[in-house]
Short mmCIF file of C-alpha atoms and ligand atoms in Angstrom, two decimals:
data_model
loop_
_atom_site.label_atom_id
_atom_site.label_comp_id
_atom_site.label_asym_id
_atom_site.label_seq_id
_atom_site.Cartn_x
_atom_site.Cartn_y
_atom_site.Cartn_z
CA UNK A 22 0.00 0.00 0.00
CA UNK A 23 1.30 3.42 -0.87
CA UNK A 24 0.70 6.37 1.32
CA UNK A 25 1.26 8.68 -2.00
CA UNK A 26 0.13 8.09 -5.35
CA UNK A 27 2.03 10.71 -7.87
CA UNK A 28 1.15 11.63 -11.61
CA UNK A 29 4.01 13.38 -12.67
CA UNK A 30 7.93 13.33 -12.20
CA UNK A 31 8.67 16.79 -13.05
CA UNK A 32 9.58 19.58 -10.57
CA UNK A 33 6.29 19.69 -8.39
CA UNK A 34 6.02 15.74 -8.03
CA UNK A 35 9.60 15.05 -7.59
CA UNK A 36 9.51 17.55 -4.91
CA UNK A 37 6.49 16.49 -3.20
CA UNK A 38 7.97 12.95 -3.51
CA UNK A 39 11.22 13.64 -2.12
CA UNK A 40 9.60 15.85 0.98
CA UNK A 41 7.12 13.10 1.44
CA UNK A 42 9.09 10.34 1.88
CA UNK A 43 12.54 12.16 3.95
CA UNK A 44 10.67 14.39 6.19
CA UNK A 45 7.21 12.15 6.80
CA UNK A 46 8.31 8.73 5.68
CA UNK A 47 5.81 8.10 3.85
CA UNK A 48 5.75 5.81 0.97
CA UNK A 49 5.31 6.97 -2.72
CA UNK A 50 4.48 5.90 -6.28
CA UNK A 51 5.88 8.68 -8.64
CA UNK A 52 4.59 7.76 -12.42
CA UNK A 53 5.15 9.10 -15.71
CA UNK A 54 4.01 9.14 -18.50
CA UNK A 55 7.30 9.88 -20.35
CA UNK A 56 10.05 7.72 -20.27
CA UNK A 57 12.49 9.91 -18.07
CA UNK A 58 11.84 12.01 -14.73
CA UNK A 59 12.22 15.79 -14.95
CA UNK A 60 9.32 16.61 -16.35
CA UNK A 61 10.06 19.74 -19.06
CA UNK A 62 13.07 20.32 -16.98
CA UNK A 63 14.87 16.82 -18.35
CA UNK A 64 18.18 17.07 -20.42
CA UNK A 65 20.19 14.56 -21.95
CA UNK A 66 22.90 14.24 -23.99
CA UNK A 67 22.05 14.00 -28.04
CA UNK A 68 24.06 12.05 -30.22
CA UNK A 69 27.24 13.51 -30.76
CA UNK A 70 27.86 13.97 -26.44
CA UNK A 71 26.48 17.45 -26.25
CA UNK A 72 23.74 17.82 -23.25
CA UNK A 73 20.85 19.16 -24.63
CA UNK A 74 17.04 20.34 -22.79
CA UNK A 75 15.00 18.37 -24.66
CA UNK A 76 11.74 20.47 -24.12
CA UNK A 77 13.33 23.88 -24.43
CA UNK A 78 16.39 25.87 -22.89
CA UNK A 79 15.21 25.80 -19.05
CA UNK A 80 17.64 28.54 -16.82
CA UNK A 81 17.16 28.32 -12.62
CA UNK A 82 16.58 31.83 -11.39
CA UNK A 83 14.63 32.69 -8.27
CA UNK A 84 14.68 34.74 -5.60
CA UNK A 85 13.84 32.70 -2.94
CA UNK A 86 16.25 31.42 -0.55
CA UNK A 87 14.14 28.71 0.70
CA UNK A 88 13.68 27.48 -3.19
CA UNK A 89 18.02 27.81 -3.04
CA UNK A 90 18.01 25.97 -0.18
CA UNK A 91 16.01 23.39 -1.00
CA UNK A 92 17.30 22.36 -4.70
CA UNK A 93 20.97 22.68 -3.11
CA UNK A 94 20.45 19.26 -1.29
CA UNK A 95 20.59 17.91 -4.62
CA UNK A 96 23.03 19.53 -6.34
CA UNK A 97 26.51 21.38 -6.79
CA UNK A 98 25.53 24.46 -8.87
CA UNK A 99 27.15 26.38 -11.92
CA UNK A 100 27.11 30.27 -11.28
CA UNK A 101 25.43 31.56 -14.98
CA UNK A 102 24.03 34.94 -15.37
CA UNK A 103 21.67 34.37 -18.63
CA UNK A 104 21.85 36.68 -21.59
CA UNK A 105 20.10 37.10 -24.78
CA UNK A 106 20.45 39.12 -27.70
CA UNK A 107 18.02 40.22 -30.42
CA UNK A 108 18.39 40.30 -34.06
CA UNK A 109 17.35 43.92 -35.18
CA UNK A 110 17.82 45.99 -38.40
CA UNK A 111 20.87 43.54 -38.81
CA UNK A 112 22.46 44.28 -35.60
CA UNK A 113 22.62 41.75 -32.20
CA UNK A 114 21.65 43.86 -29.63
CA UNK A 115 20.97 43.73 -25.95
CA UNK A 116 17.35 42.55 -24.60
CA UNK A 117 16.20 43.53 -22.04
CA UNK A 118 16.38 46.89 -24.22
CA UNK A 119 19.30 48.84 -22.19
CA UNK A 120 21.48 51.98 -22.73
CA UNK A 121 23.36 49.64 -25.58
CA UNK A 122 20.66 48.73 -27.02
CA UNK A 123 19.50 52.03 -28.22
CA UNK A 124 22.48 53.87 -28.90
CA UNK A 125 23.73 50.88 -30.83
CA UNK A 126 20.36 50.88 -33.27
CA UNK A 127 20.65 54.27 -33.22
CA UNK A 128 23.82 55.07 -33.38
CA UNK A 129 23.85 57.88 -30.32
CA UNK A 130 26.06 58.07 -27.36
CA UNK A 131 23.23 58.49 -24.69
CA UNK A 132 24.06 58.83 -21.18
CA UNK A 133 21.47 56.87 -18.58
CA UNK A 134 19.43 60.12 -17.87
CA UNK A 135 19.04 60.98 -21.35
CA UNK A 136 18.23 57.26 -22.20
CA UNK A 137 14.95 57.87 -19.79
CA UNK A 138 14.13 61.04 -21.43
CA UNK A 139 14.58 59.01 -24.69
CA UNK A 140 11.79 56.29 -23.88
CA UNK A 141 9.52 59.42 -22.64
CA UNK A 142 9.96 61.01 -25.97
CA UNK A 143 8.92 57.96 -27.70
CA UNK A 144 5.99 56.25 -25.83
CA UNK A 145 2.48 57.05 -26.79
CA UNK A 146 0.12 57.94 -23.97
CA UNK A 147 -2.92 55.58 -23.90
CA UNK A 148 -6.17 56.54 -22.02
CA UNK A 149 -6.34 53.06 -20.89
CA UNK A 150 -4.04 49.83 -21.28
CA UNK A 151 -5.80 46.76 -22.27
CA UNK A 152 -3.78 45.42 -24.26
CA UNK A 153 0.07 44.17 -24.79
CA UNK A 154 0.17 46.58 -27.45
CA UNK A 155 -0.83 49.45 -24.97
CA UNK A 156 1.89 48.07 -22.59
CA UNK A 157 4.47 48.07 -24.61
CA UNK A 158 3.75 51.39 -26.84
CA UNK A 159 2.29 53.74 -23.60
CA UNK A 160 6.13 52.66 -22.23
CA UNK A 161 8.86 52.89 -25.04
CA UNK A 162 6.76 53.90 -28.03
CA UNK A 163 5.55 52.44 -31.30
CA UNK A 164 8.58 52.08 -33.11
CA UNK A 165 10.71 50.13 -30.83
CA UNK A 166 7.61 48.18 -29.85
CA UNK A 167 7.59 47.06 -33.90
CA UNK A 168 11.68 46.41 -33.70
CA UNK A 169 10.77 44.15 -30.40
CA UNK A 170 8.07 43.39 -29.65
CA UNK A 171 5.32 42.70 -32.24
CA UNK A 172 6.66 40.56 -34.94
CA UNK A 173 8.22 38.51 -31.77
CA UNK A 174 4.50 38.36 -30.08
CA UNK A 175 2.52 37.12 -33.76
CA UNK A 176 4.75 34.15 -33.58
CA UNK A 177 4.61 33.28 -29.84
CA UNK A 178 0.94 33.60 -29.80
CA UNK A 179 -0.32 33.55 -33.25
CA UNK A 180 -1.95 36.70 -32.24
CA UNK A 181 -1.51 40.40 -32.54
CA UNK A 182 -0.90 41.73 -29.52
CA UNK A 183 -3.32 44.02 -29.98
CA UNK A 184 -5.37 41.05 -29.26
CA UNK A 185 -3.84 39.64 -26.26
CA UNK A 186 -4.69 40.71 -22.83
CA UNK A 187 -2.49 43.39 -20.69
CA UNK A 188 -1.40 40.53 -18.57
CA UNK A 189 0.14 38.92 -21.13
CA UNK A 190 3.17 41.88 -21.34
CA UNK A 191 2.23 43.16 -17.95
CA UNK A 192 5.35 44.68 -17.66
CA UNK A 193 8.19 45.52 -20.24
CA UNK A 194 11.45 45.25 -18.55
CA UNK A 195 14.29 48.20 -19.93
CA UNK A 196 16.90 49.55 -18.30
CA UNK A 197 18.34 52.60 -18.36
CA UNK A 198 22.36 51.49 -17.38
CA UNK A 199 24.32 48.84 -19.66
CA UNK A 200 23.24 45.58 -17.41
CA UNK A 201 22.93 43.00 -20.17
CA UNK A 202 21.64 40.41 -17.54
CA UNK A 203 18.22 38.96 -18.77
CA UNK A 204 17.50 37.85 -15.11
CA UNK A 205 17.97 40.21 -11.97
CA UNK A 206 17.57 37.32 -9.46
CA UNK A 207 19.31 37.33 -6.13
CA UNK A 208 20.31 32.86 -7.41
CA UNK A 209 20.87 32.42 -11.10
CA UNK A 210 23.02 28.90 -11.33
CA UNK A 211 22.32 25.94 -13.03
CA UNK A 212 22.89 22.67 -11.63
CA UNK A 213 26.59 21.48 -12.35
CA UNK A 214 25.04 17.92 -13.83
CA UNK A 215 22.38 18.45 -15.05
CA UNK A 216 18.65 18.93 -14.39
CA UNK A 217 18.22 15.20 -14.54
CA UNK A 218 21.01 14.32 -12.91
CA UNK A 219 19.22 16.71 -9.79
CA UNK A 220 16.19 15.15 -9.82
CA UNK A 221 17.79 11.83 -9.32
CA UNK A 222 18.86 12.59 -6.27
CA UNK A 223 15.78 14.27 -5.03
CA UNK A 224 14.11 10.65 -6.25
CA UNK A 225 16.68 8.43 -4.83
CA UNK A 226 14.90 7.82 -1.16
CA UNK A 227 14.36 4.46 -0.77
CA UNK A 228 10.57 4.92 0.46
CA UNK A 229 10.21 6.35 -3.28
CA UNK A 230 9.35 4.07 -6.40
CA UNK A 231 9.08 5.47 -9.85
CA UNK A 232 7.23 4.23 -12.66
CA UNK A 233 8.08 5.59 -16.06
CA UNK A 234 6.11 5.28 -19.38
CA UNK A 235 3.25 4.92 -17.54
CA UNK A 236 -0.08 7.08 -18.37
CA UNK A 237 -1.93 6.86 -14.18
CA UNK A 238 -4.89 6.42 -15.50
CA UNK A 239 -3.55 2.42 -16.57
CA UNK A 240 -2.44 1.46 -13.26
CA UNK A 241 -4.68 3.80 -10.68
CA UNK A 242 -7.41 0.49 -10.86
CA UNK A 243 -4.94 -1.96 -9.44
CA UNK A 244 -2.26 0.24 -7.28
CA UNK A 245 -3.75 0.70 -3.55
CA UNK A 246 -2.98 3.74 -2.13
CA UNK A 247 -4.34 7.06 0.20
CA UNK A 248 -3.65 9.56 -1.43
CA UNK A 249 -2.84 11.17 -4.57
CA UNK A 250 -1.20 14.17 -6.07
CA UNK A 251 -1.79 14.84 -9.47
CA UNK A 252 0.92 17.05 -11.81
CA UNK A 253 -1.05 16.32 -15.13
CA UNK A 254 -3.31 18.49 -16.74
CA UNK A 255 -6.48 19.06 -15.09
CA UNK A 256 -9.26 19.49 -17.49
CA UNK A 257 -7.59 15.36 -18.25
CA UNK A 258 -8.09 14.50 -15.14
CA UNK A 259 -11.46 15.25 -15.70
CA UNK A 260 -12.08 13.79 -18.97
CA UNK A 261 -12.28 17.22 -20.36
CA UNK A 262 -15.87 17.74 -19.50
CA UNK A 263 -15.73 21.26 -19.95
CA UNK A 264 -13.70 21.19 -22.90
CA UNK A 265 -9.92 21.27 -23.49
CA UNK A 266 -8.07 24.04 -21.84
CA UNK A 267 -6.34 25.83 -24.86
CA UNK A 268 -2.37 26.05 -24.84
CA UNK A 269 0.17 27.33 -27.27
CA UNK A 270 2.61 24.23 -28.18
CA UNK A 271 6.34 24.80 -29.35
CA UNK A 272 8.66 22.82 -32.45
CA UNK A 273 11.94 21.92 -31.60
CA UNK A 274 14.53 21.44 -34.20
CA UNK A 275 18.35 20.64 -32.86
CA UNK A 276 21.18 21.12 -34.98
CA UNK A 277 24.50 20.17 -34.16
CA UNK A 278 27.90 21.56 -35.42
CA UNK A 279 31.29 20.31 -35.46
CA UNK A 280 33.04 23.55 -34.13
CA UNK A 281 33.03 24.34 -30.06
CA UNK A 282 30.76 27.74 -30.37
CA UNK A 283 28.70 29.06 -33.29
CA UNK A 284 26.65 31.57 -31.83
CA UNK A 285 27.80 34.36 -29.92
CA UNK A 286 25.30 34.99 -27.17
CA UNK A 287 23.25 31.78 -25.43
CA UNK A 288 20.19 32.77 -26.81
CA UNK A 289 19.43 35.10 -30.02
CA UNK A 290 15.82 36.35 -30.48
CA UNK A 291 14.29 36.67 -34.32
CA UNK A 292 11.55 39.30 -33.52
CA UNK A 293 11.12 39.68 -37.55
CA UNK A 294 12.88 37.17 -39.29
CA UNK A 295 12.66 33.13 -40.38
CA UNK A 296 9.84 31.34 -38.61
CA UNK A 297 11.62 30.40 -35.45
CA UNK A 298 11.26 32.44 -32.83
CA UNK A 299 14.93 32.28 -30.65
CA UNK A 300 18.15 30.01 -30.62
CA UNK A 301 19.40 28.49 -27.33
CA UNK A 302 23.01 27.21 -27.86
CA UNK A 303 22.90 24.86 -25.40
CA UNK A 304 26.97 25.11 -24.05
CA UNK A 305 26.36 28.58 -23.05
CA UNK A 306 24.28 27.38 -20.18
CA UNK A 307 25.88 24.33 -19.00
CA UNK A 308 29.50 25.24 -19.15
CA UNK A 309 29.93 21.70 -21.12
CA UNK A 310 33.57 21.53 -22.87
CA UNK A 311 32.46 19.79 -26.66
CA UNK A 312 34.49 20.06 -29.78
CA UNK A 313 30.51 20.37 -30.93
CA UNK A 314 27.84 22.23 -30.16
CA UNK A 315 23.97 21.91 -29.99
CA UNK A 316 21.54 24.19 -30.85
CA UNK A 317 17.81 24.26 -30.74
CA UNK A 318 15.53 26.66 -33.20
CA UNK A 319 12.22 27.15 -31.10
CA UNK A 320 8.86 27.49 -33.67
CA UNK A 321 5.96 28.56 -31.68
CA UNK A 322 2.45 26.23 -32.96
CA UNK A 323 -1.39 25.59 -32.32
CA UNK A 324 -0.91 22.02 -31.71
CA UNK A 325 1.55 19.30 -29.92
CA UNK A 326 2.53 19.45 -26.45
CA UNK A 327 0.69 22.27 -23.49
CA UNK A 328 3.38 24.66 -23.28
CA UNK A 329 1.70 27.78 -22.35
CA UNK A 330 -1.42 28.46 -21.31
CA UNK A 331 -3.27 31.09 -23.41
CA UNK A 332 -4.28 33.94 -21.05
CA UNK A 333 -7.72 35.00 -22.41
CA UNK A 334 -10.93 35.54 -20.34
CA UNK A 335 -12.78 32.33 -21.88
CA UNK A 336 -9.88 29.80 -21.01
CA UNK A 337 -10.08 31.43 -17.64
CA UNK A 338 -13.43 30.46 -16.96
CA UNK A 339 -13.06 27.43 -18.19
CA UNK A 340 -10.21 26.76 -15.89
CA UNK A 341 -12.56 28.16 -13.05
CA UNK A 342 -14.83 25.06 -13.71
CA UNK A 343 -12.04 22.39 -13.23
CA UNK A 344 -10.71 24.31 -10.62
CA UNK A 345 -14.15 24.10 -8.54
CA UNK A 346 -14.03 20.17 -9.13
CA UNK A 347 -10.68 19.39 -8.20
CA UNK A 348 -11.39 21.66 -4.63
CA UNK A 349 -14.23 19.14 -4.11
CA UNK A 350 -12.25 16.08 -5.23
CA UNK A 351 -11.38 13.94 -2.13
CA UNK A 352 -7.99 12.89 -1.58
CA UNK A 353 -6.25 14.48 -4.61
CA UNK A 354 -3.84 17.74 -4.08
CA UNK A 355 -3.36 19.64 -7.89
CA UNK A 356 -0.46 21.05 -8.12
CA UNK A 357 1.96 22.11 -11.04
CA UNK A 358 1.96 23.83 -13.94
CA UNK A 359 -0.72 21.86 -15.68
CA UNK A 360 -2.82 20.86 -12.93
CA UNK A 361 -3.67 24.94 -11.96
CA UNK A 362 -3.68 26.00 -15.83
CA UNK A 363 -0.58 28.69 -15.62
CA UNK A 364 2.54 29.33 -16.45
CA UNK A 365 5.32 28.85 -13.41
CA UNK A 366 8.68 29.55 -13.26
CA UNK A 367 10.45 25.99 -11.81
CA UNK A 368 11.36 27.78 -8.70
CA UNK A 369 7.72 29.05 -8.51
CA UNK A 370 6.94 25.13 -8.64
CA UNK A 371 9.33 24.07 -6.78
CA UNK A 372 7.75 27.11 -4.06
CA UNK A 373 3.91 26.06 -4.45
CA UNK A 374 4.94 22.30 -3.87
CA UNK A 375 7.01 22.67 -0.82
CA UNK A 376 3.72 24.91 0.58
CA UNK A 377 1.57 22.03 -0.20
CA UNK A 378 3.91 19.82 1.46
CA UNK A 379 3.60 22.19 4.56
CA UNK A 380 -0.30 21.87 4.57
CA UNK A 381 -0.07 18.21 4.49
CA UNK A 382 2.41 17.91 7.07
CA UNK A 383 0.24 20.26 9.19
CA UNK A 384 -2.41 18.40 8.79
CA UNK A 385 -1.40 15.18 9.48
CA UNK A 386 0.06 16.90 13.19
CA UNK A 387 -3.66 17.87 13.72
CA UNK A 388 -4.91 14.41 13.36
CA UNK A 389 -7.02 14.87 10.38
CA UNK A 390 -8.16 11.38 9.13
CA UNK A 391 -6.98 10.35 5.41
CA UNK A 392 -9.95 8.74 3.83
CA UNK A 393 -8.42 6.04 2.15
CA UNK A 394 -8.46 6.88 -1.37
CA UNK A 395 -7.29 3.94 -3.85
CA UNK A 396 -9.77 0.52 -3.74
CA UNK A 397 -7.79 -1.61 -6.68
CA UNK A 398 -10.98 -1.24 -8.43
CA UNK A 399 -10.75 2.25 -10.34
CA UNK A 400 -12.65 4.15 -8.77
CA UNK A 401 -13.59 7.39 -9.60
CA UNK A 402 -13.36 8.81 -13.22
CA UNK A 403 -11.06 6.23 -14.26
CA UNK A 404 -10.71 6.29 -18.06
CA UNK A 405 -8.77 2.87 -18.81
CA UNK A 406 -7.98 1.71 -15.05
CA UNK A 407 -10.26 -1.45 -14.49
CA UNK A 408 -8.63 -2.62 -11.69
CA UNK A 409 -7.15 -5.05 -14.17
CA UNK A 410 -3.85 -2.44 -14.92
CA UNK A 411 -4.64 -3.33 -18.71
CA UNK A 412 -2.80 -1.43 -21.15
CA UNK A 413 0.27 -0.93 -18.92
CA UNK A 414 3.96 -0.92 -20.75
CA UNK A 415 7.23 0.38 -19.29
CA UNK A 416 10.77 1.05 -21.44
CA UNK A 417 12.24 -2.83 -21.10
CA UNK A 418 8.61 -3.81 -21.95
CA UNK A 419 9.09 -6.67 -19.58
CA UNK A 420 5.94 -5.02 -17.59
CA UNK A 421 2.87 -6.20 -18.98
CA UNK A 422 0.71 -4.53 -16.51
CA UNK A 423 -0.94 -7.90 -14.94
CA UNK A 424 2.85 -8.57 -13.55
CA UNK A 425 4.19 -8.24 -10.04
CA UNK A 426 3.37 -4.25 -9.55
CA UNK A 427 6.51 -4.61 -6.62
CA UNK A 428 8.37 -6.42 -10.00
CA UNK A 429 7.79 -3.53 -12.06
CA UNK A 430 8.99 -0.54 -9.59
CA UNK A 431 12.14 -2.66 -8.97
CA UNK A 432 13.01 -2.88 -12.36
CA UNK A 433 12.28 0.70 -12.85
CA UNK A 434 13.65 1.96 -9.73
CA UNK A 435 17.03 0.53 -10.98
CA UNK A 436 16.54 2.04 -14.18
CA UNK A 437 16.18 5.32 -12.59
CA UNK A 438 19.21 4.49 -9.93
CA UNK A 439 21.49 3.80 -13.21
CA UNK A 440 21.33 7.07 -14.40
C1 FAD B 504 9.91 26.26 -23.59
C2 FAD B 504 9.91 26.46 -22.11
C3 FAD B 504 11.02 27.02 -21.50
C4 FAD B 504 11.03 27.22 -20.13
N1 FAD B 504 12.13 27.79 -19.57
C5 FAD B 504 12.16 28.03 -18.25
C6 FAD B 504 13.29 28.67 -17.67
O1 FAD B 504 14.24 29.05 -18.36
N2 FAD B 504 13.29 28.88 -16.32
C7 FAD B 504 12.23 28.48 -15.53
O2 FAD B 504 12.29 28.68 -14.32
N3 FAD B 504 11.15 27.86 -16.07
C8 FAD B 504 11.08 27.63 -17.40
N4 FAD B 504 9.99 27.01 -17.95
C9 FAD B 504 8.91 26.54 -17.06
C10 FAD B 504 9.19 25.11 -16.54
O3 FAD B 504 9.21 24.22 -17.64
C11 FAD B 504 8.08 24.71 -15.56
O4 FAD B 504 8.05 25.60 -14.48
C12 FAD B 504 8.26 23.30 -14.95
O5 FAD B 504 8.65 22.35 -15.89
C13 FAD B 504 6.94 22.89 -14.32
O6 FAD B 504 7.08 21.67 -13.62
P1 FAD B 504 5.77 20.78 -13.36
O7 FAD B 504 6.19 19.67 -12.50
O8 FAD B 504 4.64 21.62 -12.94
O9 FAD B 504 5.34 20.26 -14.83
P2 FAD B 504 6.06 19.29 -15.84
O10 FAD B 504 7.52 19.48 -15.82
O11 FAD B 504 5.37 19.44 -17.14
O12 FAD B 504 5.73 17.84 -15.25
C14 FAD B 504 4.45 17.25 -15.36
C15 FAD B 504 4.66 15.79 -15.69
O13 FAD B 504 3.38 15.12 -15.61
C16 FAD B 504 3.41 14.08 -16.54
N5 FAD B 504 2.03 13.65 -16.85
C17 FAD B 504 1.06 14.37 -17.40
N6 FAD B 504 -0.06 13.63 -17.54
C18 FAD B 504 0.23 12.39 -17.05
C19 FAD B 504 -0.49 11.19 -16.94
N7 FAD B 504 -1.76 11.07 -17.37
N8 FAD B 504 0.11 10.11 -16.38
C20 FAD B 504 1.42 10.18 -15.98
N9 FAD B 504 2.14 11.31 -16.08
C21 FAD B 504 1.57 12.41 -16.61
C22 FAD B 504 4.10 14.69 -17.75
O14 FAD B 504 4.63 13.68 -18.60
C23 FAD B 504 5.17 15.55 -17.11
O15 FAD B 504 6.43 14.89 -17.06
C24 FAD B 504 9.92 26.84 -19.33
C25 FAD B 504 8.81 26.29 -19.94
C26 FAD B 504 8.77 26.13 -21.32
C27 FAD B 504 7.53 25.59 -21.97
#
């Protein structure tokens, strides 16, 4: 029997795992549906050696201590201040826009006063900011908000951002000295190893078994267990009975080259060229030593994976819906990106986890009874557990889902352990 059932083995259920089973004891399934932990945080190393983020350049910045704190159990770090360039009227120049920035594309010598008065003499005053557009133009004007910020927004979004909510730009970051940083949090590192590398270590308690290629709703029927915390999407969870919760999805294409750097920033933004929106070079933020490099060309689409959730009144109500249901669902915490419909920062996961770990510490102090959740028969909305575990297959496909369910988390437990 299981204390803790998991769905998901990226940042919010590894850390709910780990704190579960080192600071409670408490024994916990973690499954996935992928065939690696890490969630959209997981990196590996491609083909020719290079170590690559599979779903996208991910960069650790917070600034929380207790966030710090907490992922430093698990790993030695790799001091990186992040920086990005953007590919304007020909020229790389900073973003964040900065003092360099301008007098670069415009070829002036400004000092940092006169760079404020410049933005004043640009922006456009709006009556009232709905929209990104209004963000962006009522701060720095409608010119550098077409260099920028426009042709940059059509291809995240697939809207004008005349179209998309304030929120959406709530705030356009410039500076007025020559700081090139794209982050201005207190921690900026990235773990010496790896992402992966981290979370096996945060998995490796021994009260914690973890289940890979494995969709929750295929072994939930036959697994026993009190509790669960889900990590998935919610509007799954619930068989989409209010519809599909609409998210903007991402292409990657990775090209590697035989020479040791071929970019010369970490990340270069196309706000008005090629299809792609940015380029990650991949060496830039791991410090790796290669006599190749990797690179990844990011191509915003409608369909594929939920990267980011698209912030427009409808999809919030719909959200509001799910989120009413899984309040009134008994035994099962949401928590993540996916389960709550928004985009997080990790560290902002890693934060909301380790505050849902508090309130079920606290309330297991205060005696409140845990209603045992899992009956081996499916219960609940089930889609394809019959308390049979049909359809079940792991990575050495030696799992065939009637099998030993102990067999199966040993097997993959050592799989994980290899790593
Ligand atoms: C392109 C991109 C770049 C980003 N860059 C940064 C960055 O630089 N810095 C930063 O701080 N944040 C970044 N983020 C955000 C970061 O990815 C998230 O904060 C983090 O991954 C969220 O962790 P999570 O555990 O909530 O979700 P996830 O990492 O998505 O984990 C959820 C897991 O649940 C599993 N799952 C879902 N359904 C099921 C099911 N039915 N059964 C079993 N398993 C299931 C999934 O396979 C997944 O592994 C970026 C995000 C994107 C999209």
């Amino acid at each position: 029997m299981y204390d803790f059932l998991i769905v998901g083995a990226g940042f919010a259920g590894s850390t709910l795992a780990e704190r579960l089973a080192s600071q409670m004891g408490k024994k916990v399934l973690l499954v996935d549906k992928r065939t690696h932990i890490g969630g959209n945080a997981y990196d590996c190393y491609d083909d020719a050696g290079v170590l690559i983020h599979k779903y996208g350049p991910h960069i650790f910045h917070t600034n929380s201590r207790m966030v710090f704190d907490y992922l430093d159990q698990f790993t030695k770090w790799r001091q990186y201040q992040h920086r990005v360039l953007a590919s304007v009227d020909g020229q790389l120049v900073p973003i964040p826009i900065n003092l360099d920035t301008i007098n670069s594309l415009y070829g002036l010598n400004l000092s940092s006063l006169d760079v404020d008065k410049f933005f004043a003499s640009m922006a456009e005053k709006r009556e009232q900011i709905r929209t990104s557009e209004d963000v962006v133009v009522s701060k720095v004007g409608r010119e550098l908000y077409e260099k920028f910020f426009r042709g940059y927004t059509r291809k995240q979004w697939g809207l004008d951002p005349s179209d998309l909510d304030a929120s959406v730009t709530a705030r356009v970051p410039t500076r007025t000295n020559r700081d090139a940083r794209y982050f201005t949090d207190a921690y900026q590192a990235m773990p010496l190893h790896g992402f992966t590398r981290m979370f096996g270590n945060m998995l490796s308690h021994e009260n914690i078994s973890v289940m890979l290629n494995t969709d929750y709703r295929d072994v939930k029927g036959y697994i026993p267990y009190k509790c669960m915390i889900y990590t998935g999407p919610v509007d799954e969870y619930f068989d989409n009975r209010f519809g599909k919760l609409p998210y903007r999805s991402l292409r990657f294409e990775f090209q590697t080259h035989d020479t040791e750097t071929y970019q010369s920033a970490p990340v270069i933004n196309y706000p008005n060229d090629f299809a792609y929106t940015r380029v990650t070079e991949f060496k830039y933020l791991t410090g790796q030593k290669h006599p190749k490099t990797t690179l990844v060309y990011e191509y915003s689409q409608a369909d594929g994976d939920p990267y980011y959730p698209i912030p427009r009144p409808e999809n919030a109500e719909i959200y509001r819906q799910y989120h009413e249901l899984a309040n009134a669902e008994p035994n099962v915490h949401f928590a993540g990106r996916l389960a709550t419909y928004k985009y997080y920062n990790m560290d902002q996961v890693v934060a909301q986890a380790l505050t849902l770990f508090n309130k079920i510490a606290e309330k297991e102090k205060n005696g409140s009874a845990v209603v045992y959740a899992g009956n081996g028969n499916g219960n609940g909305h089930a889609v394809n557990g019959n308390g049979n575990g049909n359809g079940h297959s792991h990575k050495n496909g030696n799992g065939n889902g009637n099998g030993s369910r102990s067999e199966i988390t040993k097997v993959l437990k050592r799989e994980i352990l290899r790593r």
